[in-house]
Tab-separated table of C-alpha atoms and ligand atoms in Angstrom:
chain	number	residue	atom	x	y	z
L	1	MET	CA	-146.926	12.657	-50.321
L	2	SER	CA	-143.477	14.255	-50.749
L	3	ARG	CA	-143.690	15.933	-47.316
L	4	ARG	CA	-143.994	12.631	-45.462
L	5	LYS	CA	-141.320	11.953	-42.925
L	6	LYS	CA	-138.551	9.688	-44.181
L	7	LEU	CA	-137.738	7.189	-41.427
L	8	TYR	CA	-135.049	5.098	-43.093
L	9	GLU	CA	-133.319	4.731	-46.423
L	10	GLY	CA	-131.919	1.302	-47.156
L	11	LYS	CA	-130.144	-0.159	-50.157
L	12	ALA	CA	-133.290	-1.021	-52.099
L	13	LYS	CA	-136.148	0.696	-50.306
L	14	ILE	CA	-137.123	3.818	-48.385
L	15	LEU	CA	-139.473	3.735	-45.404
L	16	TYR	CA	-141.757	6.713	-44.806
L	17	GLU	CA	-144.118	7.344	-41.938
L	18	GLY	CA	-147.549	5.987	-42.910
L	19	PRO	CA	-150.885	7.809	-42.803
L	20	GLU	CA	-152.039	6.015	-39.620
L	21	PRO	CA	-150.071	5.192	-36.470
L	22	GLY	CA	-148.466	1.784	-36.794
L	23	THR	CA	-148.190	2.004	-40.573
L	24	LEU	CA	-145.321	2.680	-42.958
L	25	VAL	CA	-144.983	3.385	-46.635
L	26	GLN	CA	-142.395	1.197	-48.345
L	27	TYR	CA	-140.949	2.870	-51.458
L	28	PHE	CA	-139.152	0.534	-53.885
L	29	LYS	CA	-136.069	2.162	-55.432
L	30	ASP	CA	-134.374	1.205	-58.689
L	31	ASP	CA	-131.042	0.767	-56.875
L	32	ALA	CA	-129.358	-2.601	-56.977
L	33	THR	CA	-126.514	-3.482	-54.640
L	34	ALA	CA	-124.499	-6.621	-54.093
L	35	PHE	CA	-121.526	-7.826	-52.081
L	36	ASN	CA	-122.434	-5.622	-49.135
L	37	ASN	CA	-122.794	-2.466	-51.192
L	38	GLN	CA	-119.477	-2.853	-53.036
L	39	LYS	CA	-121.332	-3.158	-56.318
L	40	HIS	CA	-124.025	-0.647	-57.097
L	41	ALA	CA	-126.188	0.263	-60.070
L	42	THR	CA	-129.504	1.832	-60.944
L	43	LEU	CA	-131.735	-0.487	-62.921
L	44	GLU	CA	-134.612	1.461	-64.383
L	45	GLY	CA	-137.938	-0.159	-63.603
L	46	LYS	CA	-136.663	-2.638	-60.991
L	47	GLY	CA	-138.482	-0.917	-58.109
L	48	VAL	CA	-141.772	-1.010	-59.977
L	49	LEU	CA	-141.359	-4.706	-60.719
L	50	ASN	CA	-140.375	-5.639	-57.160
L	51	ASN	CA	-143.287	-3.651	-55.737
L	52	ARG	CA	-145.726	-5.554	-57.954
L	53	ILE	CA	-144.128	-8.981	-57.502
L	54	SER	CA	-143.862	-8.587	-53.730
L	55	GLU	CA	-147.487	-7.414	-53.536
L	56	PHE	CA	-148.585	-10.483	-55.509
L	57	VAL	CA	-146.594	-12.861	-53.298
L	58	MET	CA	-147.642	-11.250	-49.985
L	59	VAL	CA	-151.332	-11.231	-50.989
L	60	SER	CA	-151.104	-14.874	-52.124
L	61	LEU	CA	-149.449	-15.868	-48.827
L	62	GLY	CA	-152.083	-13.929	-46.870
L	63	ARG	CA	-154.748	-15.996	-48.620
L	64	ILE	CA	-153.271	-19.220	-47.214
L	65	GLY	CA	-153.142	-17.759	-43.715
L	66	ILE	CA	-149.567	-16.479	-43.437
L	67	PRO	CA	-149.662	-13.242	-41.408
L	68	THR	CA	-147.821	-10.498	-43.319
L	69	HIS	CA	-147.119	-6.795	-42.878
L	70	PHE	CA	-148.729	-5.995	-46.230
L	71	ILE	CA	-151.848	-3.805	-46.228
L	72	LYS	CA	-152.167	-2.510	-49.796
L	73	ARG	CA	-150.244	-1.220	-52.757
L	74	LEU	CA	-150.516	2.555	-53.052
L	75	ASN	CA	-149.012	3.161	-56.486
L	76	MET	CA	-146.361	1.772	-58.820
L	77	ARG	CA	-143.526	2.202	-56.335
L	78	GLU	CA	-145.124	2.240	-52.909
L	79	GLN	CA	-147.008	-0.027	-50.602
L	80	LEU	CA	-148.647	0.531	-47.242
L	81	VAL	CA	-147.474	-1.922	-44.592
L	82	ARG	CA	-147.819	-2.449	-40.871
L	83	LYS	CA	-144.820	-1.158	-38.956
L	84	VAL	CA	-143.157	-4.024	-37.122
L	85	GLU	CA	-140.124	-4.521	-34.926
L	86	ILE	CA	-137.824	-6.324	-37.320
L	87	ILE	CA	-136.257	-9.477	-35.870
L	88	PRO	CA	-132.559	-8.971	-36.739
L	89	LEU	CA	-132.285	-12.171	-38.764
L	90	GLU	CA	-132.299	-13.109	-42.415
L	91	VAL	CA	-134.166	-16.388	-42.628
L	92	ILE	CA	-132.906	-18.285	-45.649
L	93	CYS	CA	-134.607	-21.336	-47.088
L	94	ARG	CA	-132.835	-23.524	-49.648
L	95	ASN	CA	-134.109	-26.279	-51.940
L	96	VAL	CA	-131.119	-26.436	-54.270
L	97	ALA	CA	-127.483	-25.645	-53.465
L	98	ALA	CA	-126.390	-22.225	-54.744
L	99	GLY	CA	-124.570	-19.055	-53.790
L	100	SER	CA	-122.919	-18.919	-50.388
L	101	MET	CA	-123.927	-22.484	-49.484
L	102	SER	CA	-122.240	-23.926	-52.580
L	103	LYS	CA	-119.133	-21.875	-51.900
L	104	ARG	CA	-118.955	-22.627	-48.175
L	105	LEU	CA	-119.633	-26.359	-48.378
L	106	GLY	CA	-118.229	-27.157	-51.809
L	107	ILE	CA	-121.552	-28.373	-53.223
L	108	THR	CA	-122.033	-27.885	-56.952
L	109	GLU	CA	-124.482	-25.129	-57.703
L	110	GLY	CA	-127.743	-26.628	-58.914
L	111	GLU	CA	-127.535	-29.800	-56.837
L	112	GLN	CA	-130.935	-30.651	-55.341
L	113	LEU	CA	-130.758	-30.828	-51.543
L	114	PRO	CA	-132.109	-33.982	-49.858
L	115	ARG	CA	-134.534	-31.774	-47.943
L	116	SER	CA	-135.279	-28.081	-47.622
L	117	ILE	CA	-132.902	-26.298	-45.282
L	118	VAL	CA	-133.686	-23.241	-43.164
L	119	GLU	CA	-130.712	-21.198	-42.001
L	120	PHE	CA	-130.259	-17.876	-40.210
L	121	CYS	CA	-127.951	-14.936	-40.737
L	122	TYR	CA	-127.538	-12.112	-38.263
L	123	LYS	CA	-128.780	-8.955	-40.012
L	124	ASN	CA	-125.782	-6.663	-39.648
L	125	ASP	CA	-124.199	-5.014	-42.693
L	126	ASP	CA	-120.980	-4.149	-40.812
L	127	LEU	CA	-120.436	-7.862	-40.144
L	128	GLU	CA	-121.674	-8.868	-43.642
L	129	ASP	CA	-124.717	-10.736	-42.281
L	130	PRO	CA	-122.870	-13.750	-40.796
L	131	LEU	CA	-124.460	-17.202	-40.645
L	132	VAL	CA	-125.499	-17.949	-37.048
L	133	SER	CA	-126.893	-20.964	-35.205
L	134	GLU	CA	-130.071	-21.150	-33.120
L	135	GLU	CA	-127.773	-21.287	-30.087
L	136	HIS	CA	-126.267	-17.899	-30.982
L	137	ILE	CA	-129.702	-16.443	-31.646
L	138	THR	CA	-131.327	-17.489	-28.395
L	139	ALA	CA	-128.236	-17.012	-26.217
L	140	LEU	CA	-127.661	-13.495	-27.553
L	141	GLY	CA	-131.354	-12.634	-27.260
L	142	TRP	CA	-132.086	-11.856	-30.936
L	143	SER	CA	-135.075	-14.191	-30.749
L	144	ASN	CA	-136.493	-16.901	-28.490
L	145	PRO	CA	-137.307	-20.604	-29.029
L	146	GLN	CA	-141.067	-19.989	-29.508
L	147	GLU	CA	-140.484	-17.267	-32.084
L	148	MET	CA	-137.858	-19.432	-33.841
L	149	ASP	CA	-140.366	-22.300	-34.051
L	150	ASP	CA	-142.958	-19.931	-35.531
L	151	MET	CA	-140.472	-18.566	-38.081
L	152	ILE	CA	-139.267	-22.020	-39.128
L	153	ALA	CA	-142.826	-23.378	-39.496
L	154	MET	CA	-143.944	-20.345	-41.504
L	155	THR	CA	-140.829	-20.423	-43.672
L	156	LEU	CA	-141.357	-24.088	-44.606
L	157	ARG	CA	-145.008	-23.424	-45.393
L	158	ILE	CA	-144.048	-20.407	-47.506
L	159	ASN	CA	-141.461	-22.556	-49.273
L	160	ASP	CA	-144.006	-25.238	-50.170
L	161	PHE	CA	-146.504	-22.681	-51.390
L	162	LEU	CA	-144.023	-20.614	-53.407
L	163	SER	CA	-142.296	-23.688	-54.873
L	164	GLY	CA	-145.675	-24.785	-56.256
L	165	MET	CA	-146.655	-21.304	-57.386
L	166	PHE	CA	-143.409	-20.830	-59.319
L	167	ALA	CA	-143.355	-24.408	-60.665
L	168	ALA	CA	-146.774	-23.754	-62.201
L	169	VAL	CA	-145.175	-21.040	-64.365
L	170	GLY	CA	-142.023	-23.002	-65.237
L	171	ILE	CA	-139.748	-21.532	-62.547
L	172	ARG	CA	-137.653	-23.449	-59.991
L	173	LEU	CA	-137.441	-21.816	-56.560
L	174	ILE	CA	-133.804	-22.441	-55.643
L	175	ASP	CA	-133.608	-20.413	-52.404
L	176	PHE	CA	-134.936	-17.229	-50.837
L	177	LYS	CA	-134.522	-14.857	-47.903
L	178	LEU	CA	-137.277	-13.754	-45.543
L	179	GLU	CA	-137.480	-11.188	-42.776
L	180	TYR	CA	-139.950	-11.388	-39.929
L	181	GLY	CA	-141.158	-8.777	-37.486
L	182	ARG	CA	-143.000	-8.469	-34.206
L	183	LEU	CA	-146.431	-6.923	-34.182
L	184	TYR	CA	-147.547	-5.839	-30.709
L	185	ASP	CA	-151.244	-5.993	-29.903
L	186	GLY	CA	-151.691	-5.224	-26.209
L	187	ASP	CA	-149.998	-8.046	-24.344
L	188	LEU	CA	-149.890	-10.185	-27.465
L	189	VAL	CA	-146.920	-10.364	-29.822
L	190	ARG	CA	-147.444	-11.833	-33.267
L	191	THR	CA	-144.673	-12.894	-35.628
L	192	VAL	CA	-145.427	-11.615	-39.126
L	193	LEU	CA	-143.671	-11.800	-42.467
L	194	ALA	CA	-142.184	-8.398	-43.397
L	195	ASP	CA	-139.895	-6.741	-45.949
L	196	GLU	CA	-140.291	-8.071	-49.526
L	197	ILE	CA	-140.269	-11.236	-51.572
L	198	SER	CA	-139.012	-10.528	-55.084
L	199	PRO	CA	-136.287	-11.584	-57.528
L	200	ASP	CA	-133.946	-9.469	-55.352
L	201	SER	CA	-134.448	-11.904	-52.473
L	202	CYS	CA	-135.031	-15.232	-54.273
L	203	ARG	CA	-133.102	-17.388	-56.696
L	204	LEU	CA	-135.424	-18.278	-59.557
L	205	TRP	CA	-134.301	-20.482	-62.446
L	206	ASP	CA	-136.177	-21.305	-65.603
L	207	MET	CA	-137.177	-24.947	-65.281
L	208	GLU	CA	-136.249	-25.923	-68.839
L	209	THR	CA	-133.065	-23.943	-69.432
L	210	ASN	CA	-131.808	-23.110	-65.893
L	211	GLU	CA	-131.614	-19.488	-67.014
L	212	LYS	CA	-131.382	-17.213	-63.980
L	213	LEU	CA	-134.349	-14.878	-63.505
L	214	ASP	CA	-133.136	-13.130	-60.338
L	215	LYS	CA	-130.538	-10.851	-58.772
L	216	ASP	CA	-127.681	-13.200	-59.713
L	217	ARG	CA	-127.984	-11.609	-63.189
L	218	PHE	CA	-126.749	-8.406	-61.533
L	219	ARG	CA	-124.298	-10.022	-59.080
L	220	ARG	CA	-122.647	-12.038	-61.889
L	221	ASP	CA	-122.890	-9.434	-64.684
L	222	LEU	CA	-125.168	-11.588	-66.807
L	223	GLY	CA	-127.079	-8.597	-68.209
L	224	ASN	CA	-130.821	-8.169	-68.854
L	225	VAL	CA	-131.595	-7.877	-65.138
L	226	THR	CA	-134.884	-5.968	-65.303
L	227	GLU	CA	-135.901	-8.016	-68.350
L	228	ALA	CA	-135.574	-11.160	-66.213
L	229	TYR	CA	-137.618	-9.611	-63.375
L	230	ALA	CA	-140.236	-8.571	-65.945
L	231	GLU	CA	-140.318	-12.153	-67.234
L	232	VAL	CA	-141.107	-13.373	-63.699
L	233	ALA	CA	-143.891	-10.763	-63.438
L	234	ARG	CA	-145.204	-11.712	-66.872
L	235	ARG	CA	-145.283	-15.433	-66.049
L	236	LEU	CA	-147.103	-14.764	-62.777
L	237	GLY	CA	-149.690	-12.817	-64.783
L	238	ILE	CA	-148.871	-9.547	-63.026
L	239	MET	CA	-147.704	-7.604	-66.045
L	240	LYS	CA	-148.480	-7.521	-69.691
L	241	GLU	CA	-146.069	-8.553	-72.408
L	242	ASN	CA	-142.886	-6.400	-72.485
L	243	ASN	CA	-144.548	-3.679	-70.451
L	244	VAL	CA	-141.695	-2.816	-68.132
L	245	VAL	CA	-140.761	0.814	-67.890
L	246	SER	CA	-143.830	2.317	-69.525
L	247	ILE	CA	-146.028	1.073	-66.700
L	248	ASP	CA	-144.121	3.358	-64.312
L	249	GLU	CA	-146.363	6.259	-63.366
L	250	GLY	CA	-143.198	8.327	-63.022
L	251	SER	CA	-140.901	8.449	-60.060
L	252	LYS	CA	-142.126	10.060	-56.897
T	301	LIG	P1	-131.423	-2.750	-46.187
T	301	LIG	O1	-131.868	-2.179	-44.860
T	301	LIG	O2	-130.802	-4.121	-46.017
T	301	LIG	O3	-130.571	-1.836	-46.989
T	301	LIG	P2	-133.854	-2.245	-47.743
T	301	LIG	O4	-133.328	-1.167	-48.604
T	301	LIG	O5	-134.730	-3.260	-48.381
T	301	LIG	O6	-132.729	-3.093	-47.005
T	301	LIG	O7	-134.609	-1.504	-46.570
T	301	LIG	C1	-135.811	-1.896	-46.051
T	301	LIG	C2	-135.690	-1.956	-44.540
T	301	LIG	O8	-136.988	-1.959	-43.978
T	301	LIG	C3	-135.017	-3.248	-44.060
T	301	LIG	O9	-134.047	-2.908	-43.094
T	301	LIG	C4	-136.156	-4.047	-43.453
T	301	LIG	O10	-135.711	-4.833	-42.371
T	301	LIG	C5	-137.102	-2.962	-42.995
T	301	LIG	N1	-138.528	-3.350	-42.972
T	301	LIG	C6	-139.183	-4.116	-43.861
T	301	LIG	N2	-140.489	-4.229	-43.539
T	301	LIG	C7	-140.676	-3.514	-42.413
T	301	LIG	C8	-141.803	-3.260	-41.573
T	301	LIG	N3	-143.000	-3.763	-41.861
T	301	LIG	N4	-141.615	-2.516	-40.462
T	301	LIG	C9	-140.388	-2.005	-40.158
T	301	LIG	N5	-139.288	-2.200	-40.914
T	301	LIG	C10	-139.419	-2.949	-42.035
T	302	LIG	N1	-130.341	-13.030	-49.921
T	302	LIG	C1	-130.926	-11.778	-49.801
T	302	LIG	N2	-130.271	-10.820	-49.079
T	302	LIG	C2	-129.087	-11.027	-48.474
T	302	LIG	C3	-128.490	-12.307	-48.594
T	302	LIG	C4	-129.134	-13.275	-49.326
T	302	LIG	O1	-132.013	-11.567	-50.317
T	302	LIG	O2	-128.553	-10.115	-47.814
T	302	LIG	C5	-131.018	-14.085	-50.689
T	302	LIG	C6	-130.320	-14.373	-52.005
T	302	LIG	O3	-130.884	-13.604	-53.044
T	302	LIG	C7	-130.601	-15.837	-52.199
T	302	LIG	C8	-130.694	-16.398	-50.781
T	302	LIG	O4	-130.954	-15.282	-49.941
T	302	LIG	O5	-131.849	-16.023	-52.828
T	302	LIG	C9	-129.446	-17.118	-50.325
T	302	LIG	O6	-128.339	-16.276	-50.510
T	302	LIG	P1	-126.850	-16.760	-50.229
T	302	LIG	O7	-126.708	-17.052	-48.777
T	302	LIG	O8	-126.507	-17.841	-51.170
T	302	LIG	O9	-125.982	-15.483	-50.418
T	302	LIG	P2	-125.306	-14.823	-51.682
T	302	LIG	O10	-124.757	-15.880	-52.538
T	302	LIG	O11	-126.427	-14.037	-52.287
T	302	LIG	O12	-124.269	-13.944	-51.037
């Protein structure tokens, strides 16, 4: 496995060439970054947790008919996925005001929104992923109206499903970020969910206490980051009690 070709190393994951054409291996690192890489740390066990949580979420979404890039988990840190052409957008869905939306619009964090909101950021680290409108996206050719409709419909469906899934284990889904990709099949192009869904890409609050169980623990120096991710995994029934680092088969 170690002689596979590395195609890309990002902030949280590494992509390797997969065993078959059209596949990739996604390796989940323990690195945590925030504020466009200005803050960086290694959180032992985070990659293992995100691999498992994202697998669970992708498989669950597949079962309700959401097309995803996920094929199978290979080991504690890696999953096999279909290689897609990433649409250069971060699709954000919000149920409760938080983070950049609270800051930008002066809405108190934690305020329930009158309806779920889908927004788009242009995926470009040099520009710090700026918020863009559908007009920008279609005019500049990052996507087209049909693909946008597909992404919005899928995102709202994912939101409903995940809100219910997390509510069942006492967690409020505040907001989350998705990435979609294009899968070419002859003349056909399908829009599929890609990347990951994990506490790195969602805001998850305990329903009773509002305790944060997501990456804000790292961004805001709240401590116990991996413990919070492990709590999410435990509640979803993915991992056994307090079994965080020991479940790691060892880094690859
Ligand atoms: P970043 O690139 O923001 O640092 P990561 O460290 O998570 O983020 O790197 C993972 C990269 O892999 C992201 O750029 C993401 O868009 C890309 N990616 C995710 N899923 C796929 C896929 N199925 N095919 C191709 N690229 C993917
Ligand atoms: N998010 C993400 N990656 C990003 C930006 C945001 O996963 O590059 C997620 C973030 O974890 C949160 C949601 O998208 O769940 C909305 O983030 P927001 O726009 O509030 O940005 P932030 O406050 O994180 O800068």
